Coordinates of C-alpha atoms and ligand atoms in Angstrom, one line a residue:
M55 CA -26.6 36.5 5.0
G56 CA -25.4 33.2 3.5
L57 CA -22.9 30.7 5.2
V58 CA -20.2 29.2 3.2
V59 CA -17.7 26.7 4.1
Q60 CA -14.3 27.1 2.3
K61 CA -11.7 24.4 2.4
Y62 CA -8.1 25.0 1.2
G63 CA -5.8 22.0 0.6
G64 CA -2.1 21.9 1.4
S65 CA -1.0 22.9 -1.9
S66 CA -2.9 26.1 -1.7
V67 CA -1.1 27.2 1.7
A68 CA 2.2 25.6 0.7
D69 CA 4.1 29.0 1.7
A70 CA 3.6 32.4 3.2
E71 CA 2.8 33.6 0.0
G72 CA 0.1 31.0 -0.6
I73 CA -1.4 31.8 2.8
K74 CA -1.5 35.6 1.9
R75 CA -3.1 34.7 -1.4
V76 CA -5.8 32.5 0.2
A77 CA -6.5 35.2 3.0
K78 CA -7.4 37.5 0.3
R79 CA -9.9 35.0 -1.2
I80 CA -11.4 34.6 2.2
V81 CA -11.8 38.2 2.9
E82 CA -13.5 38.6 -0.5
A83 CA -16.1 36.2 0.5
K84 CA -16.5 37.9 3.6
K85 CA -16.9 41.1 2.0
N86 CA -19.7 39.7 -0.4
G87 CA -21.7 39.4 2.7
N88 CA -21.2 35.7 3.7
Q89 CA -20.5 34.3 7.1
V90 CA -17.2 32.4 6.2
V91 CA -15.8 29.1 8.0
V92 CA -12.7 28.0 6.5
V93 CA -11.1 24.4 6.8
V94 CA -7.4 24.4 6.1
S95 CA -4.9 21.6 5.7
A96 CA -1.3 21.5 6.7
M97 CA 1.1 23.4 4.4
G98 CA 2.4 21.7 1.3
D99 CA 3.8 18.3 2.0
T100 CA 4.0 18.9 5.9
T101 CA 2.0 15.9 6.7
D102 CA 4.3 13.5 4.7
E103 CA 7.2 15.0 6.3
L104 CA 5.9 14.4 9.8
I105 CA 5.2 10.9 8.8
D106 CA 8.8 10.4 7.4
L107 CA 10.1 11.9 10.7
A108 CA 8.0 9.6 12.8
G109 CA 9.3 6.7 10.7
Q110 CA 12.8 7.6 11.7
V111 CA 12.2 7.2 15.4
S112 CA 10.0 4.2 15.3
P113 CA 9.6 1.6 12.7
M114 CA 5.8 1.2 12.7
P115 CA 4.5 4.4 14.2
A116 CA 0.6 4.4 14.5
G117 CA -2.1 5.2 17.1
R118 CA -2.5 8.0 19.5
E119 CA 1.0 9.7 19.4
F120 CA 1.0 9.4 15.6
D121 CA -2.2 11.4 15.5
M122 CA -1.0 13.9 18.0
L123 CA 2.2 14.6 15.8
L124 CA 0.2 14.8 12.4
T125 CA -2.3 17.3 13.8
A126 CA 0.4 19.7 14.5
G127 CA 0.6 20.3 10.7
E128 CA -2.8 21.9 10.5
R129 CA -2.4 23.9 13.7
I130 CA 0.4 25.8 12.2
S131 CA -1.5 26.6 9.0
M132 CA -4.7 27.6 10.9
A133 CA -3.0 30.1 13.1
L134 CA -0.9 31.4 10.2
L135 CA -4.1 31.8 8.1
A136 CA -5.9 33.8 11.0
M137 CA -2.9 36.0 11.3
A138 CA -2.7 36.8 7.7
I139 CA -6.7 37.5 7.6
K140 CA -6.2 39.8 10.8
N141 CA -3.4 41.7 8.9
L142 CA -6.0 42.5 6.1
G143 CA -8.1 44.2 8.6
H144 CA -10.6 41.5 9.3
E145 CA -11.4 39.3 12.4
A146 CA -10.5 35.7 12.4
Q147 CA -10.2 33.1 15.0
S148 CA -8.6 29.6 14.6
F149 CA -9.8 26.4 16.2
T150 CA -8.5 23.0 16.6
G151 CA -10.8 20.2 15.4
S152 CA -11.8 19.4 18.9
Q153 CA -12.6 23.0 19.8
A154 CA -14.6 23.1 16.7
G155 CA -16.7 20.3 17.9
V156 CA -15.4 17.6 15.6
I157 CA -16.3 14.3 17.6
T158 CA -15.0 10.9 16.1
D159 CA -15.0 7.3 17.1
S160 CA -11.6 6.2 18.8
V161 CA -10.0 4.4 15.8
H162 CA -6.6 6.2 15.5
N163 CA -5.2 7.4 12.1
K164 CA -8.6 6.9 10.5
A165 CA -11.4 8.0 12.7
R166 CA -15.0 8.5 11.6
I167 CA -16.9 11.6 12.5
I168 CA -19.8 10.7 14.7
D169 CA -21.1 14.2 15.5
V170 CA -20.3 17.8 15.1
T171 CA -21.2 20.3 17.7
P172 CA -19.9 23.8 16.3
G173 CA -21.1 25.9 19.2
R174 CA -17.9 27.8 19.2
I175 CA -17.8 28.3 15.6
R176 CA -21.4 29.6 15.7
T177 CA -20.3 32.1 18.5
A178 CA -17.2 33.2 16.5
L179 CA -19.3 33.9 13.4
D180 CA -22.1 35.6 15.2
E181 CA -19.3 38.0 16.9
G182 CA -18.2 38.8 13.3
N183 CA -15.3 36.6 12.9
I184 CA -14.2 34.5 10.0
A185 CA -13.9 31.0 11.6
I186 CA -10.7 29.0 10.6
V187 CA -10.8 25.3 11.5
A188 CA -7.9 22.9 11.4
G189 CA -9.0 20.0 9.0
F190 CA -8.3 16.2 9.2
Q191 CA -8.5 16.1 13.1
G192 CA -11.2 15.4 15.9
V193 CA -11.5 14.4 19.4
S194 CA -12.7 10.8 20.4
Q195 CA -16.0 10.5 22.2
D196 CA -15.1 8.1 24.7
K197 CA -11.4 8.7 25.6
K198 CA -11.1 12.3 24.6
D199 CA -8.1 11.7 22.6
I200 CA -7.0 13.5 19.5
T201 CA -7.8 11.7 16.4
T202 CA -7.1 12.0 12.6
L203 CA -9.5 11.2 9.9
G204 CA -7.2 9.5 7.4
R205 CA -5.1 11.0 4.5
G206 CA -6.9 13.7 2.8
G207 CA -9.5 14.0 5.6
S208 CA -9.6 17.7 5.6
D209 CA -12.3 17.3 2.9
T210 CA -14.5 15.5 5.2
T211 CA -14.1 18.1 7.9
A212 CA -15.2 20.7 5.5
V213 CA -18.5 18.7 4.4
A214 CA -19.3 17.7 8.0
L215 CA -19.0 21.3 9.2
A216 CA -21.0 22.5 6.1
A217 CA -23.7 20.0 7.2
A218 CA -23.8 20.7 10.8
L219 CA -23.9 24.6 10.0
D220 CA -26.5 24.2 7.2
A221 CA -24.3 25.9 4.8
E222 CA -25.3 26.7 1.3
V223 CA -22.3 25.3 -0.3
C224 CA -19.0 23.5 0.5
E225 CA -16.3 25.0 -1.6
I226 CA -13.1 22.8 -1.9
Y227 CA -10.2 24.8 -3.2
T228 CA -7.3 22.9 -4.6
D229 CA -4.4 23.0 -7.2
V230 CA -6.6 22.2 -10.4
D231 CA -9.5 23.6 -11.8
G232 CA -12.1 21.0 -10.8
V233 CA -12.8 17.5 -11.2
F234 CA -11.3 16.2 -14.6
T235 CA -12.1 13.2 -16.6
A236 CA -8.7 11.8 -15.3
D237 CA -6.0 13.1 -13.1
P238 CA -4.6 16.1 -15.0
R239 CA -1.0 15.2 -13.7
V240 CA -1.2 12.0 -15.9
V241 CA -3.5 12.9 -18.7
K242 CA -2.7 16.3 -20.2
K243 CA -5.9 16.1 -22.3
A244 CA -8.2 15.5 -19.3
R245 CA -11.4 17.5 -19.6
K246 CA -12.9 19.4 -16.6
M247 CA -16.6 18.5 -15.8
D248 CA -19.0 21.2 -15.1
W249 CA -21.0 18.8 -12.9
I250 CA -20.8 15.3 -11.7
S251 CA -23.4 13.4 -9.6
F252 CA -22.3 12.2 -6.1
E253 CA -22.6 8.6 -7.3
D254 CA -20.0 8.8 -10.1
M255 CA -17.9 11.1 -7.8
L256 CA -18.0 8.5 -5.0
E257 CA -16.8 5.7 -7.4
L258 CA -14.1 8.1 -8.7
A259 CA -13.0 9.0 -5.2
S260 CA -13.0 5.4 -3.9
S261 CA -11.1 4.4 -7.0
G262 CA -8.0 6.8 -6.4
S263 CA -9.1 10.2 -7.7
K264 CA -7.7 12.1 -4.6
V265 CA -9.2 15.3 -5.7
L266 CA -12.0 14.6 -3.2
L267 CA -12.1 11.9 -0.5
H268 CA -14.8 9.3 -0.8
R269 CA -15.8 9.8 2.9
C270 CA -16.2 13.3 2.1
V271 CA -18.4 12.8 -0.9
E272 CA -20.5 10.0 1.2
Y273 CA -21.2 12.7 3.8
A274 CA -22.2 15.4 1.3
R275 CA -24.6 12.8 -0.3
R276 CA -26.1 11.8 2.9
Y277 CA -26.7 15.5 3.9
N278 CA -27.3 16.7 0.5
I279 CA -24.5 19.4 0.6
P280 CA -23.6 20.5 -2.9
I281 CA -19.6 20.6 -3.3
H282 CA -17.9 23.0 -5.4
V283 CA -14.4 21.9 -6.4
R284 CA -12.4 24.8 -7.8
S285 CA -8.8 26.2 -7.9
S286 CA -7.6 28.7 -5.3
F287 CA -5.1 29.8 -8.0
S288 CA -7.7 30.9 -10.6
G289 CA -11.0 32.7 -10.7
L290 CA -12.5 30.0 -12.9
Q291 CA -15.8 28.3 -12.1
G292 CA -15.0 24.7 -11.1
T293 CA -17.0 21.4 -10.9
W294 CA -20.3 21.2 -9.0
V295 CA -20.8 17.7 -7.2
S296 CA -24.3 17.3 -6.2
S297 CA -27.4 15.1 -6.5
E298 CA -29.4 17.3 -9.1
P299 CA -27.7 18.2 -12.5
L300 CA -26.5 21.6 -12.7
V301 CA -28.6 24.2 -14.6
Q302 CA -26.4 26.4 -16.9
K303 CA -27.6 29.5 -19.0
T304 CA -26.4 29.3 -22.6
Q305 CA -27.0 32.3 -25.0
Q306 CA -28.6 30.1 -27.7
Q307 CA -30.8 27.8 -25.8
G308 CA -31.5 29.7 -22.6
E309 CA -31.5 27.4 -19.4
Q310 CA -30.2 23.8 -19.8
K311 CA -29.5 21.1 -17.5
V312 CA -26.0 19.6 -17.7
E313 CA -26.1 16.2 -19.1
Q314 CA -25.0 13.1 -17.1
A315 CA -22.2 11.7 -19.2
I316 CA -22.1 8.0 -20.1
I317 CA -18.6 7.7 -18.8
S318 CA -17.5 10.2 -16.1
G319 CA -13.9 9.4 -16.0
V320 CA -10.9 7.3 -15.4
A321 CA -9.3 6.9 -12.2
H322 CA -5.9 5.4 -10.9
D323 CA -4.5 4.3 -7.7
T324 CA -1.0 3.2 -6.9
S325 CA -1.4 3.3 -3.3
E326 CA -2.4 -0.3 -2.8
A327 CA -0.7 -3.6 -2.4
K328 CA -1.7 -7.3 -3.2
I329 CA -1.4 -10.0 -0.9
T330 CA -1.9 -13.7 -2.0
V331 CA -2.6 -16.3 0.5
V332 CA -1.2 -19.4 -1.1
G333 CA -2.4 -23.0 -0.6
V334 CA -5.8 -22.4 1.1
P335 CA -8.0 -25.6 1.6
D336 CA -11.0 -25.4 -0.8
K337 CA -13.7 -25.7 1.9
P338 CA -16.3 -23.7 3.4
G339 CA -15.2 -21.2 6.3
E340 CA -11.7 -20.6 5.0
A341 CA -12.5 -17.3 3.2
A342 CA -14.5 -16.2 6.4
S343 CA -11.5 -16.9 8.7
I344 CA -9.0 -15.0 6.5
F345 CA -11.1 -12.1 6.2
R346 CA -12.3 -12.1 9.9
T347 CA -8.5 -11.9 10.7
I348 CA -8.0 -9.0 8.6
A349 CA -11.2 -7.2 9.7
D350 CA -10.2 -7.8 13.4
A351 CA -7.0 -6.0 12.7
E352 CA -9.1 -3.1 11.5
I353 CA -7.8 -3.3 7.9
N354 CA -10.1 -2.3 5.0
L355 CA -9.8 -4.3 1.8
D356 CA -10.4 -3.5 -1.6
M357 CA -10.6 -6.2 -4.3
V358 CA -11.0 -9.8 -3.5
V359 CA -10.2 -12.7 -5.9
Q360 CA -10.3 -16.5 -5.4
N361 CA -8.7 -18.8 -8.0
V362 CA -10.1 -22.1 -8.9
S363 CA -8.5 -24.7 -6.9
A364 CA -6.3 -27.5 -8.4
A365 CA -8.3 -30.7 -8.2
S366 CA -5.4 -32.7 -7.3
T367 CA -4.5 -30.8 -4.2
G368 CA -7.9 -29.4 -3.2
L369 CA -6.0 -26.2 -2.4
T370 CA -6.6 -22.7 -3.7
D371 CA -5.1 -19.2 -3.6
I372 CA -7.0 -16.1 -2.6
S373 CA -5.7 -12.6 -3.5
F374 CA -6.9 -9.3 -2.0
T375 CA -5.8 -5.7 -2.4
L376 CA -5.4 -3.2 0.6
P377 CA -3.6 0.1 1.2
K378 CA 0.1 -0.3 1.1
T379 CA 0.2 1.4 4.7
E380 CA -1.7 -1.6 6.0
G381 CA 0.4 -4.2 4.3
R382 CA 2.7 -5.0 7.3
K383 CA -0.3 -5.1 9.9
A384 CA -2.1 -7.6 7.5
I385 CA 0.9 -10.0 7.0
D386 CA 1.6 -10.1 10.7
A387 CA -2.1 -10.8 11.5
L388 CA -2.4 -13.6 9.1
E389 CA 1.0 -15.1 10.1
R390 CA -0.2 -15.0 13.8
N391 CA -3.3 -16.9 12.8
K392 CA -1.5 -19.2 10.2
H393 CA -2.3 -22.5 12.0
G394 CA -6.1 -21.5 12.8
I395 CA -6.6 -20.5 9.1
G396 CA -4.4 -23.2 7.6
F397 CA -2.5 -21.9 4.4
D398 CA 1.0 -22.5 3.1
S399 CA 2.4 -19.2 2.6
L400 CA 1.9 -15.4 1.9
R401 CA 3.0 -13.4 -1.0
Y402 CA 3.2 -9.6 -1.0
D403 CA 3.4 -7.4 -3.8
D404 CA 3.5 -3.6 -3.5
Q405 CA 4.3 -2.9 -7.3
I406 CA 0.6 -2.9 -8.6
G407 CA -1.7 -0.3 -9.8
K408 CA -5.5 0.0 -10.3
I409 CA -7.1 1.5 -13.1
S410 CA -10.7 2.3 -13.0
L411 CA -13.5 3.4 -15.6
V412 CA -16.5 5.2 -14.0
G413 CA -19.8 6.1 -15.3
A414 CA -23.5 5.7 -14.7
G415 CA -24.1 5.2 -18.3
M416 CA -22.4 1.7 -18.1
K417 CA -25.5 0.2 -16.9
T418 CA -27.5 0.7 -20.2
N419 CA -24.6 0.7 -22.7
P420 CA -23.5 -2.6 -23.9
G421 CA -19.7 -2.9 -25.1
V422 CA -18.2 -0.7 -22.3
T423 CA -16.4 -3.4 -20.8
A424 CA -15.3 -4.9 -24.1
S425 CA -14.1 -1.5 -25.2
F426 CA -12.2 -1.0 -21.9
F427 CA -10.3 -4.4 -22.4
E428 CA -9.6 -3.8 -26.1
A429 CA -8.0 -0.4 -25.1
L430 CA -5.7 -1.9 -22.3
S431 CA -4.8 -4.9 -24.7
D432 CA -3.8 -2.3 -27.7
A433 CA -1.6 -0.5 -25.1
G434 CA 0.0 -4.0 -24.3
V435 CA -1.1 -4.0 -20.7
N436 CA -1.4 -7.0 -18.7
I437 CA -4.3 -7.5 -16.2
E438 CA -3.9 -9.2 -12.9
L439 CA -7.2 -8.8 -11.1
I440 CA -10.5 -7.6 -12.2
S441 CA -13.5 -6.3 -10.3
T442 CA -16.6 -4.5 -11.4
S443 CA -19.9 -2.7 -9.9
E444 CA -23.0 -1.5 -11.6
I445 CA -21.1 2.0 -12.6
R446 CA -17.4 1.0 -12.5
I447 CA -14.8 -1.6 -14.1
S448 CA -11.4 -1.7 -12.2
V449 CA -8.3 -3.9 -13.1
V450 CA -4.9 -4.2 -11.3
T451 CA -1.9 -4.3 -13.4
R452 CA 1.8 -3.6 -12.8
A453 CA 2.4 -0.1 -11.4
D454 CA 4.7 0.8 -14.2
D455 CA 1.9 0.4 -16.8
V456 CA -0.5 2.7 -15.2
P457 CA 0.1 6.1 -16.6
E458 CA 0.0 4.5 -20.2
A459 CA -3.0 2.4 -19.4
V460 CA -5.1 5.6 -18.1
R461 CA -4.1 7.5 -21.3
A462 CA -5.1 4.7 -23.5
V463 CA -8.4 4.1 -21.9
H464 CA -9.1 8.0 -21.8
T465 CA -8.5 8.2 -25.4
A466 CA -10.5 5.1 -26.3
F467 CA -13.7 6.6 -24.7
G468 CA -13.4 9.7 -26.4
L469 CA -12.7 11.7 -23.1
D470 CA -9.6 13.8 -24.6
S471 CA -10.3 17.4 -24.9
D472 CA -9.4 19.1 -28.2
S473 CA -8.7 22.6 -26.6
D474 CA -6.3 23.6 -23.8
E475 CA -4.2 21.2 -21.8
A476 CA -5.3 20.8 -18.3
V477 CA -3.5 23.1 -15.6
V478 CA -1.9 22.0 -12.4
Y479 CA -1.1 25.1 -10.7
G480 CA 0.8 23.7 -7.6
G481 CA 1.6 20.8 -5.4
T482 CA 4.0 18.1 -5.7
G483 CA 1.3 15.4 -6.3
R484 CA 2.7 13.5 -3.5
Ligands
LIG523 P1 -5.3 19.2 -1.8 O1 -3.9 19.7 -1.4 O2 -6.0 20.6 -2.2 O3 -6.1 18.4 -1.0 P2 -4.9 16.9 -3.4 O4 -3.5 16.6 -3.9 O5 -5.4 16.1 -2.1 O6 -5.0 18.5 -3.1 O7 -5.9 16.7 -4.6 C1 -5.6 17.5 -5.8 C2 -5.1 16.6 -6.8 O8 -5.8 15.6 -7.2 C3 -4.7 17.2 -8.2 O9 -3.5 17.9 -8.1 C4 -4.5 16.0 -9.1 O10 -3.3 15.6 -9.3 C5 -5.4 14.8 -8.3 N1 -6.4 14.3 -9.1 C6 -6.6 12.9 -9.2 N2 -7.6 12.7 -9.9 C7 -8.2 13.6 -10.2 C8 -9.3 14.1 -11.2 N3 -10.0 13.3 -11.7 N4 -9.6 15.5 -11.3 C9 -8.7 16.4 -10.7 N5 -7.7 16.1 -10.0 C10 -7.4 14.9 -9.8
LIG524 N1 -2.9 17.1 5.8 C1 -3.7 15.8 5.8 C2 -3.1 15.1 4.6 O1 -2.1 15.4 3.9 C3 -5.1 16.1 5.5 C4 -5.5 16.9 4.3 O2 -4.7 17.4 3.6 O3 -6.5 16.8 3.9 O4 -3.5 13.9 4.5
LIG525 MG1 -6.8 16.5 -0.6

């Protein structure tokens, strides 16, 4: 008997109808002879609504109580899903992250999974149950406090359980048919990929393609767990994310490996802000003390750019991007250390967006960078920051320019599909 882990995102369980629909799918998987573990997210936009609510009682909610609040969303959906499955005549038991053995560090709001001890899940399965686990949450190893894994963290719960239970596959059910060459909400002509490598998926995810969370892909790569991203609203095959190319059967050529694309896709992200530290003395140790301050505040940075210093003043500016949600914390930390670091002022800009082109073929195909910048220039998009890796080029632009820029780059690299428009089945895209 195979063991499958299925994860259903918030848009798939947005209301009672959605929960009943998903329950039927889960029961099908069980009837096909599998042991089934289900990871479920909070219904619809529940997590966002809880965050808004917290903001109404406290200006900067964070930490322990915030996690306690947010995990309530997944508790609601796990219990309802178990009830709906029982109503279909099958046994199901729901478990919180803590009960399922998801052990994390104690960094509230973005904890890392450090161990998974799914003893209770195994017992529930052995007794013939479908096990339903609340995604996005765990319990800290030292303080035994409830933690959350960061937005979109249910994906990580699913892969971590799949690894711990030695599952054959981790299926991620969402509101689109798979991983596309761009967000189908922005590019109607985006194409669904049959397969994408862990490496390219990792870059897309960390560049903002929220269809999968980058930590989840990281985890899957480390434990070599194939992920199948697909829609809970259709019966279509989705996208396989794995180390080895997928083998497909075609009538003409028999079995064939899906080829690695030169360019996998275009990602965008409007969840970041830019901080510019103005008037930093251009001498060794300055950047170090700025970024030590940020690191001590447990904030993750994305891009970093240092401008050339003006010879007359010996001062320079350093800009970096970070999640908007960390903006206040970063500004406060830098202000507190202003004298130690030595800078004139800080500038904060949250009207930025990032566009990234991703593909392993970039390494060996000259001209990709030039075509990327030409596409942006033809679309009249001004570039503020640039960063590259071996298989990715990213630029920061005005947030308003992002949709147009994504479409322009998508077309320029021949990624537009000539068939059906990409379907978005549900969700608000929030
Ligand atoms: P869930 O609620 O199932 O976790 P998410 O909203 O987190 O769903 O992720 C699915 C969404 O990811 C899609 O609705 C789509 O708008 C967005 N998305 C961004 N980039 C991509 C991409 N390259 N392929 C598919 N979906 C993408
Ligand atoms: N409910 C959480 C969120 O909205 C976790 C998840 O959906 O993966 O971020
Ligand atoms: Mg998600």
